[in-house]
Coordinates of C-alpha atoms in Angstrom, one line a residue:
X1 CA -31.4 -3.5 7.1
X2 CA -27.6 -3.3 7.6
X3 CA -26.0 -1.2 9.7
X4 CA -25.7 2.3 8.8
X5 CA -22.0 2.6 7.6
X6 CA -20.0 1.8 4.3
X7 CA -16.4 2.4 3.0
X8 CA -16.6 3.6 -0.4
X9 CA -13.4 2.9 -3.0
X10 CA -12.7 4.7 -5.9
X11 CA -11.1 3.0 -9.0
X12 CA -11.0 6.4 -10.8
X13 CA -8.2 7.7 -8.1
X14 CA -6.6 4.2 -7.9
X15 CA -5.8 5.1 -11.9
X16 CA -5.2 9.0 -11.1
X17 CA -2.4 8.1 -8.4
X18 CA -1.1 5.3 -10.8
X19 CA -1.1 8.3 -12.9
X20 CA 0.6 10.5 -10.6
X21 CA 3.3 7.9 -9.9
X22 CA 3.9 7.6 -13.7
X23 CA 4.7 11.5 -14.0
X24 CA 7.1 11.1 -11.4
X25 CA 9.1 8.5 -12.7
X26 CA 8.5 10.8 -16.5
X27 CA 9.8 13.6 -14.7
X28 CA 13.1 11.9 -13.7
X29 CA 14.0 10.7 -17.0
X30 CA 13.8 14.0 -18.5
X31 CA 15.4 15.8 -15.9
X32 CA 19.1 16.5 -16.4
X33 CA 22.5 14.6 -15.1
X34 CA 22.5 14.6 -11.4
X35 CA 25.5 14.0 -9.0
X36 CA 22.8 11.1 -7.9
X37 CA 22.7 9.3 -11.0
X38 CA 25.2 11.1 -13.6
X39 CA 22.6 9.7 -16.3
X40 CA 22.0 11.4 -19.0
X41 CA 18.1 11.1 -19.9
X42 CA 19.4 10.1 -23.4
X43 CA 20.4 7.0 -21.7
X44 CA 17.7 6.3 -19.4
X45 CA 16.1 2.9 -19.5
X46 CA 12.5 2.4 -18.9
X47 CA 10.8 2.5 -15.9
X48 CA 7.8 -0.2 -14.8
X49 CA 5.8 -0.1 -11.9
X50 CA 4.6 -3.4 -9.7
X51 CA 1.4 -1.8 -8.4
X52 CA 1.3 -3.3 -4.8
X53 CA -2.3 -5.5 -4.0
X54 CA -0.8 -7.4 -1.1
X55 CA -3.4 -7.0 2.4
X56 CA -6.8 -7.4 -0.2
X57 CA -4.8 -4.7 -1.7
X58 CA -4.6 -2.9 1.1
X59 CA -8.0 -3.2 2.1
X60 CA -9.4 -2.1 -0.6
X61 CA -10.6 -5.8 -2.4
X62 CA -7.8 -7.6 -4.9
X63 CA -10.4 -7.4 -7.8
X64 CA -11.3 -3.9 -7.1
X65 CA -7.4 -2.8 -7.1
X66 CA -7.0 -5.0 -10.2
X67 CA -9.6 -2.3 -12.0
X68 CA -8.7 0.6 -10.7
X69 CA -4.5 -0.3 -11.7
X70 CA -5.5 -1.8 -15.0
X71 CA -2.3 0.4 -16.5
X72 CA 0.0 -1.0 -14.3
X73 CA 2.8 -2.9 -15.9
X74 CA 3.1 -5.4 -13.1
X75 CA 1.1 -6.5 -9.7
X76 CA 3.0 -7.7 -6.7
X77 CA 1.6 -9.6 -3.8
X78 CA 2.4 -12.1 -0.8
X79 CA -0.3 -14.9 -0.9
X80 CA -0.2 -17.7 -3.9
X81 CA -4.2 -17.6 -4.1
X82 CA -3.8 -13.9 -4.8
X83 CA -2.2 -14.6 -7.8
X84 CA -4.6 -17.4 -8.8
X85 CA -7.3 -14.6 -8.1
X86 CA -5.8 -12.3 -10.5
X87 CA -5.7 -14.2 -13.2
X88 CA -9.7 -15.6 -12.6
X89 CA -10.1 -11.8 -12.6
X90 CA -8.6 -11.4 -16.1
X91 CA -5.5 -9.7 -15.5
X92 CA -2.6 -11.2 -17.9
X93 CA 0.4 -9.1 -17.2
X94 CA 3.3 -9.8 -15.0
X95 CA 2.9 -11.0 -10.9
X96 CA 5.1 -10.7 -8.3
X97 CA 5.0 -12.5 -5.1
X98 CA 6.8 -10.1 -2.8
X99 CA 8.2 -12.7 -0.5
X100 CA 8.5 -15.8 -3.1
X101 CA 7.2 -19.3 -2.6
X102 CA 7.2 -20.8 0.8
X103 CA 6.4 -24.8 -0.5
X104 CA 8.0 -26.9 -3.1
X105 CA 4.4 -27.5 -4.1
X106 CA 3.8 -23.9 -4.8
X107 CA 6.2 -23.8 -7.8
X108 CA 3.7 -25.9 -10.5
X109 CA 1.2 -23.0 -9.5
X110 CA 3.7 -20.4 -9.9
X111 CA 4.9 -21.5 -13.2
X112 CA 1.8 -22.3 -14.2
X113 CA 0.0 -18.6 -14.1
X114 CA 3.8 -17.2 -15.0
X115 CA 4.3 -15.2 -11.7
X116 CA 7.4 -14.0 -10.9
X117 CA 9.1 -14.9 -7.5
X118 CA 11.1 -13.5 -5.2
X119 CA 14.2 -15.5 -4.0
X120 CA 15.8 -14.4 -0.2
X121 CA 16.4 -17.5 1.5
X122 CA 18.7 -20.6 0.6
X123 CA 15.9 -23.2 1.2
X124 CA 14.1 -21.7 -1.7
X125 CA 17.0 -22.5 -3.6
X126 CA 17.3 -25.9 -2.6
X127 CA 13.6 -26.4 -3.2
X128 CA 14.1 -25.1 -6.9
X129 CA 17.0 -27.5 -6.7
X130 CA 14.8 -30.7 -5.9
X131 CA 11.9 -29.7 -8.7
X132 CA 10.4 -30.6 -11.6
X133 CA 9.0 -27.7 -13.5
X134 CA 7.5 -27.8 -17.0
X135 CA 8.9 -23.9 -17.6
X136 CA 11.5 -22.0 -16.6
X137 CA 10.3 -19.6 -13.4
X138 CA 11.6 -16.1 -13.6
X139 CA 13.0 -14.7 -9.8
X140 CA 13.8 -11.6 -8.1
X141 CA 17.3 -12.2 -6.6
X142 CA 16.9 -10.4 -3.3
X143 CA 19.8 -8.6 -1.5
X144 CA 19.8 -7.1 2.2
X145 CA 21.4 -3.7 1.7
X146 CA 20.3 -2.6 5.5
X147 CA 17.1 -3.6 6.3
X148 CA 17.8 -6.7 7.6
X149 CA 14.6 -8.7 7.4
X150 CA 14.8 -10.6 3.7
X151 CA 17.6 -10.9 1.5
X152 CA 21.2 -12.5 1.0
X153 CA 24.2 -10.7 2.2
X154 CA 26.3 -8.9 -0.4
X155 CA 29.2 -11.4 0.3
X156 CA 26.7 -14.3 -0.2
X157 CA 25.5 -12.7 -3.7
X158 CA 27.9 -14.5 -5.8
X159 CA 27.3 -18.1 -4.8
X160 CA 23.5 -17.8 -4.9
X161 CA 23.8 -15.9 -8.3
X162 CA 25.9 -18.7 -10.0
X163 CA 23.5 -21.2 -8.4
X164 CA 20.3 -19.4 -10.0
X165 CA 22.2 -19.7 -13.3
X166 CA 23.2 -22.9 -13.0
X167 CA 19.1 -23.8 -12.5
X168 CA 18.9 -21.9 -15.4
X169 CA 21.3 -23.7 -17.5
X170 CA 18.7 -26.5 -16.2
X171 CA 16.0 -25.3 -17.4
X172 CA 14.2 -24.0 -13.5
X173 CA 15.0 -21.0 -13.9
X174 CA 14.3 -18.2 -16.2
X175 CA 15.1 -14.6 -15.8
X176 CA 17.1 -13.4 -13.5
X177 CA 16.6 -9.9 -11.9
X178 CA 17.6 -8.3 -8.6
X179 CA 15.9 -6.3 -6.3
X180 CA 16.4 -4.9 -2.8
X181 CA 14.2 -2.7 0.0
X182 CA 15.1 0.2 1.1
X183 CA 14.9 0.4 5.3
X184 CA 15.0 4.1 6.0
X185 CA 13.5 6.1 2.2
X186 CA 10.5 7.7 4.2
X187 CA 12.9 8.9 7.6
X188 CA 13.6 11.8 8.0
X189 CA 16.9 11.9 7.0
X190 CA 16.0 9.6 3.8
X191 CA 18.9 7.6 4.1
X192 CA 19.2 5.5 0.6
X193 CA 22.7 6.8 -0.8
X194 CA 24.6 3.8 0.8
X195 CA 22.1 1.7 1.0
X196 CA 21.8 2.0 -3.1
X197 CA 25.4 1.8 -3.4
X198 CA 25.7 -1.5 -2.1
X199 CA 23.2 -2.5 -4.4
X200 CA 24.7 -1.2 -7.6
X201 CA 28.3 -2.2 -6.7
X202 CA 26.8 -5.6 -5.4
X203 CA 24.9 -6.9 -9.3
X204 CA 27.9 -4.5 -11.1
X205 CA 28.8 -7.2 -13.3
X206 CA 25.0 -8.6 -13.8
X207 CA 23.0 -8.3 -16.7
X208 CA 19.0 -8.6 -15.4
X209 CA 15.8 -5.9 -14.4
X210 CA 16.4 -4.2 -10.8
X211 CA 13.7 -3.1 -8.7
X212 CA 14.8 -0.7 -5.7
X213 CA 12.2 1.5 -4.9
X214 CA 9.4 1.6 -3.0
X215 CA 6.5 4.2 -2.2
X216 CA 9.1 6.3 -0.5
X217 CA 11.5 6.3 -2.9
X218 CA 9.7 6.9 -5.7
X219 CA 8.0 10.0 -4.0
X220 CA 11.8 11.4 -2.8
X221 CA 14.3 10.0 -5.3
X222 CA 12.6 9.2 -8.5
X223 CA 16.3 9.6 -10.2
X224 CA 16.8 5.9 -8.9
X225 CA 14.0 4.3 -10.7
X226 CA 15.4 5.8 -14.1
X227 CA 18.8 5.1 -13.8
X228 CA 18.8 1.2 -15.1
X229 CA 17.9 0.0 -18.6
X230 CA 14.9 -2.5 -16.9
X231 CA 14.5 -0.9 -13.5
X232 CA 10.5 -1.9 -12.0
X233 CA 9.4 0.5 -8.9
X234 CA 7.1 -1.1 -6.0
X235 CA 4.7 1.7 -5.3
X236 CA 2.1 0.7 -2.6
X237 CA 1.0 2.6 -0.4
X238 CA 1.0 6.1 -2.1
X239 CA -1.1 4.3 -4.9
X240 CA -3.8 4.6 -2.0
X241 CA -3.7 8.0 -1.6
X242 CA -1.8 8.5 1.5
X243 CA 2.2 9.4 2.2
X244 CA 4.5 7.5 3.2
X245 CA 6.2 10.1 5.0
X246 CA 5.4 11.1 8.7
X247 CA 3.7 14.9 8.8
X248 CA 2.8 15.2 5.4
X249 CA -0.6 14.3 3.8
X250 CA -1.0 12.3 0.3
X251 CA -2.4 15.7 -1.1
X252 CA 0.8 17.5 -1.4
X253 CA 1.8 15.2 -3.8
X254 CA -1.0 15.4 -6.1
X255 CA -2.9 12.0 -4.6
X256 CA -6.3 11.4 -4.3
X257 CA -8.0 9.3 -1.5
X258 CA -8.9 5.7 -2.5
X259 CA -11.4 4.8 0.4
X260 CA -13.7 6.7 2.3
X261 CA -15.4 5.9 5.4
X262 CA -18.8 7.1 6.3
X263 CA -21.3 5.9 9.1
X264 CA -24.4 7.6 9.9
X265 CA -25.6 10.0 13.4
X266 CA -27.8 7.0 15.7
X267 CA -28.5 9.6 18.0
X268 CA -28.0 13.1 19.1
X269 CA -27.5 13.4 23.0
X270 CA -27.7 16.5 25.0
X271 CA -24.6 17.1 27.6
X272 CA -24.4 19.8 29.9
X273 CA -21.3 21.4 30.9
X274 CA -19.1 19.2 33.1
X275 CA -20.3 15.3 32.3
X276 CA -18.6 12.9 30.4
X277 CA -18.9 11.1 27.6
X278 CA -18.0 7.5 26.7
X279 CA -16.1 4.5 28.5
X280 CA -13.4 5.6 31.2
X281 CA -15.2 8.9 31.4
X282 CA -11.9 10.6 29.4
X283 CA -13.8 13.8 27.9
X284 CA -15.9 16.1 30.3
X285 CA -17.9 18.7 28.6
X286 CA -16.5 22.5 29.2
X287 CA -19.8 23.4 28.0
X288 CA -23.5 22.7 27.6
X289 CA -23.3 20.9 24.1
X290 CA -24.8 18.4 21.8
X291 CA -22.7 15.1 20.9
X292 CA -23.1 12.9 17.8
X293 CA -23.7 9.3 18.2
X294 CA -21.7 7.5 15.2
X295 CA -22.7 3.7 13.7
X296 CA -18.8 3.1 13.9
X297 CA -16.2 1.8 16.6
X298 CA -13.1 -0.4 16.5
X299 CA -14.8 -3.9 15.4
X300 CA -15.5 -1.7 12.2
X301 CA -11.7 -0.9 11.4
X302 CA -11.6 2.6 13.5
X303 CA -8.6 2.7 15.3
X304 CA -9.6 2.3 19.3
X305 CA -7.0 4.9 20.0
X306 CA -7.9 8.0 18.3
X307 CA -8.1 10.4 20.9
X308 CA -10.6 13.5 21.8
X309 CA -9.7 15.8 18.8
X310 CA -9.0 13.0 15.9
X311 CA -11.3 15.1 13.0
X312 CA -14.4 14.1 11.5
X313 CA -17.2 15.9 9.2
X314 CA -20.3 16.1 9.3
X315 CA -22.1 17.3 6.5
X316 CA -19.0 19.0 4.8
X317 CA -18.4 20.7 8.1
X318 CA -14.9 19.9 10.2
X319 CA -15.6 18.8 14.1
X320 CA -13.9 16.5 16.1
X321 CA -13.8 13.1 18.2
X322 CA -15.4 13.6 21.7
X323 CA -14.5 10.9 24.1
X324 CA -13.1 7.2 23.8
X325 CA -14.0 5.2 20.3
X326 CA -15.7 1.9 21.6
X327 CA -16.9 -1.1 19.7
X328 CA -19.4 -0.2 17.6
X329 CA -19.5 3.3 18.3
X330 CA -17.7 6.8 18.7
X331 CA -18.6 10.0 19.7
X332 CA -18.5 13.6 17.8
X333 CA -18.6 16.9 18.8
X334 CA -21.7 18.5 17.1
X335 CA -21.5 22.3 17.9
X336 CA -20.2 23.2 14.6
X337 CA -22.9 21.6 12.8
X338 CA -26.2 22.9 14.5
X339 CA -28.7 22.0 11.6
X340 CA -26.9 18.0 12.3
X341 CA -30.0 15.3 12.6
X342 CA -30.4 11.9 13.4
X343 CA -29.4 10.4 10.0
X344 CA -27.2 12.5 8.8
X345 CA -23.7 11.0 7.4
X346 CA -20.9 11.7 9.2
X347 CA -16.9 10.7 7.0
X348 CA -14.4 9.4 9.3
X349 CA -11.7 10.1 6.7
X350 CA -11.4 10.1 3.0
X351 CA -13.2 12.3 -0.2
X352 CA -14.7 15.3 1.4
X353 CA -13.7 14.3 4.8
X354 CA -10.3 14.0 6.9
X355 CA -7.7 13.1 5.1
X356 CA -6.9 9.5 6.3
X357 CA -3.1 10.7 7.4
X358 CA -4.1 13.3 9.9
X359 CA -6.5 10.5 11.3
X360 CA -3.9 7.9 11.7
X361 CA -1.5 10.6 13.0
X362 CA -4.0 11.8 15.4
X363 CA -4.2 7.9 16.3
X364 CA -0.7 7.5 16.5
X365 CA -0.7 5.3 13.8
X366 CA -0.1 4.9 10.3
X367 CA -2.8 5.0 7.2
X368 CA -1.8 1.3 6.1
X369 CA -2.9 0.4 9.4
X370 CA -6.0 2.1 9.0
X371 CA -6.7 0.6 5.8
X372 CA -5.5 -2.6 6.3
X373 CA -8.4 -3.0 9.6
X374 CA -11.2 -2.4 7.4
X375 CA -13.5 -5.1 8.9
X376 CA -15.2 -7.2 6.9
X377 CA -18.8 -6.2 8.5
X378 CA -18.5 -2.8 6.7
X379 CA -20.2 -2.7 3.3
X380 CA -18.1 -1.5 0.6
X381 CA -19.5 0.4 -2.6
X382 CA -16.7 0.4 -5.4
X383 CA -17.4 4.0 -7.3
X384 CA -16.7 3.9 -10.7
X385 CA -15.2 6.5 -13.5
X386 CA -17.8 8.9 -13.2
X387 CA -20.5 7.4 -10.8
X388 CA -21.8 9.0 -7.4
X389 CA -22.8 7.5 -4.1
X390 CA -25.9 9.1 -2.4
X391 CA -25.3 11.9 0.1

């Protein structure tokens, strides 16, 4: 028999945030003129979105994601065998590989499933320069507006841009857009405005889609993703169900939960008022009390350092963490739940749980982090439009 814990993904909120996303962006083009974007929604272009499946799509399985975003326009992704695994799985719309191609022998494979790639360094260049491709591969010109991780320079846009159309005058290259990432949309200060300007001013005299925003963006600027005639957003991690902004959960913006994590009670121990419980001893008992043995710990994906206090449920009922998370265990406070037995199921976060923010805050961590762990010795149960997982 396998271990008594699962994670549970939900195509039918994968489509609901896609949904949510696409209201957003709906929202912004009929909104009036804006000191932000002095468009007039007349004159709006059309908005696409690259649903983000990089990570196993976040942890949640490529082909799952690939379901659950059928109505995506686009799916972006690091890894070349993601994009062979798409296709096996049927999808036939546009790819993305988020950080381009990292071999000369990855361009046949490119070109041949028609994904779209990413260009930020000049060795790419010079490796579209030395190849022999039987079609034209459409890139992503990528420009560092502040982040400083990927991208060319604003002064170096020029050269690369007359080189990419002098590949396409070749035959290499096909489309050309241009796209940047934001460094600093989910701070607190949400600082895009220059960032955005650079951008803008940097393609001003470039014809070609643009794709600017991310999960943050989207959420807090929506005017940006409207404001371009072919402008494709990058939304990833709110398509999960979670914010990307710090204090705030993915509920307040209408998103539902995409995974939930369950593990049953192993046993129920008795502790009286001043022991400890757990490695390091770090939670005493201030009372007599009953504590909850979960089938879960950090080689399952829990985060190690969620302290005394992270929330859990237990049969629809809100308790708490009590002492250290270890391997394959963790500790809950059962006093809320008196009529809690050996058995029962106990959600770590997700649908009718914690919501997987306040975990990863509690943690001191973030939900892509928490997502992202998943280990592969948890069973995972995909739930389908309209299906149920036992209680």
């Amino acid at each position: 028999m396998p271990r008594p814990i699962r994670a549970v993904i939900s195509q039918q909120a994968m489509s609901h945030n896609l949904s949510v996303i696409r209201q957003y962006l709906d929202n912004a083009r009929q909104a009036p003129a804006t000191t932000t974007d002095g468009v007039q929604p007349a004159l709006r272009g059309a908005t696409h979105i690259w649903a983000v499946i990089k990570a196993n799509a976040y942890g949640h399985g490529l082909e799952t994601a690939i379901g659950g975003f059928a109505q995506a326009d686009g799916l972006a992704m690091l890894d070349l065998q993601e994009t062979v695994r798409a296709r096996e799985a049927g999808w036939q719309g546009p790819l993305l590989m988020l950080e381009g191609f990292f071999e000369t022998r990855d361009l046949p494979e490119l070109q041949k499933n028609r994904v779209v790639s990413t260009i930020h360094h000049p060795e790419q260049i010079r490796m579209l320069q030395a190849s022999t491709l039987a079609a034209p591969l459409d890139v992503l010109l990528k420009i560092n507006t502040g982040m400083n991780r990927l991208g060319f320079a604003p002064q170096q846009f020029d050269r690369v841009h007359q080189d990419l159309l002098a590949l396409q005058q070749q035959g290499k290259v096909g489309r050309i857009g241009f796209m940047t990432h934001f460094a600093d949309a989910d701070g607190a200060q949400g600082a895009v405005d220059v960032p955005a300007t650079v951008f803008h001013d940097t393609i001003d005299h470039c014809q070609g889609s643009i794709s600017l925003c991310n999960s943050a963006a989207v959420l807090r600027y929506p005017q940006l993703a409207v404001s371009a005639a072919d402008n494709w957003v990058r939304p990833g991690i709110c398509l999960y169900g979670s914010s990307p902004f710090a204090n705030t959960t993915g509920e307040e913006f209408g998103l539902h939960q995409t995974m939930t994590l369950q593990a049953r009670l192993l046993s129920i121990q008795q502790v009286k008022q001043g022991q400890s419980v757990g490695y390091g001893s770090t939670y005493t008992a201030t009372r007599d009390m009953r504590v909850g043995v979960v089938a879960c710990g950090y080689a399952d994906g829990y985060p190690r350092s969620a302290p005394s206090g992270t929330p859990a449920w237990v049969n629809g009922v809100a308790t708490q963490l009590a002492g250290r998370v270890s391997m394959d265990m963790l500790t809950v406070d059962l006093d809320p739940i008196p009529d809690a037995t050996v058995g029962d199921w106990v959600t770590l976060w997700g649908n009718k749980g914690p919501h997987i923010d306040e975990v990863a805050a509690a943690a001191g961590t973030i939900a892509y982090e928490l997502l992202c762990a998943l280990a592969q010795r948890v069973p995972v149960h995909v739930q389908y439009s309209g299906e149920s997982v036992e209680k």
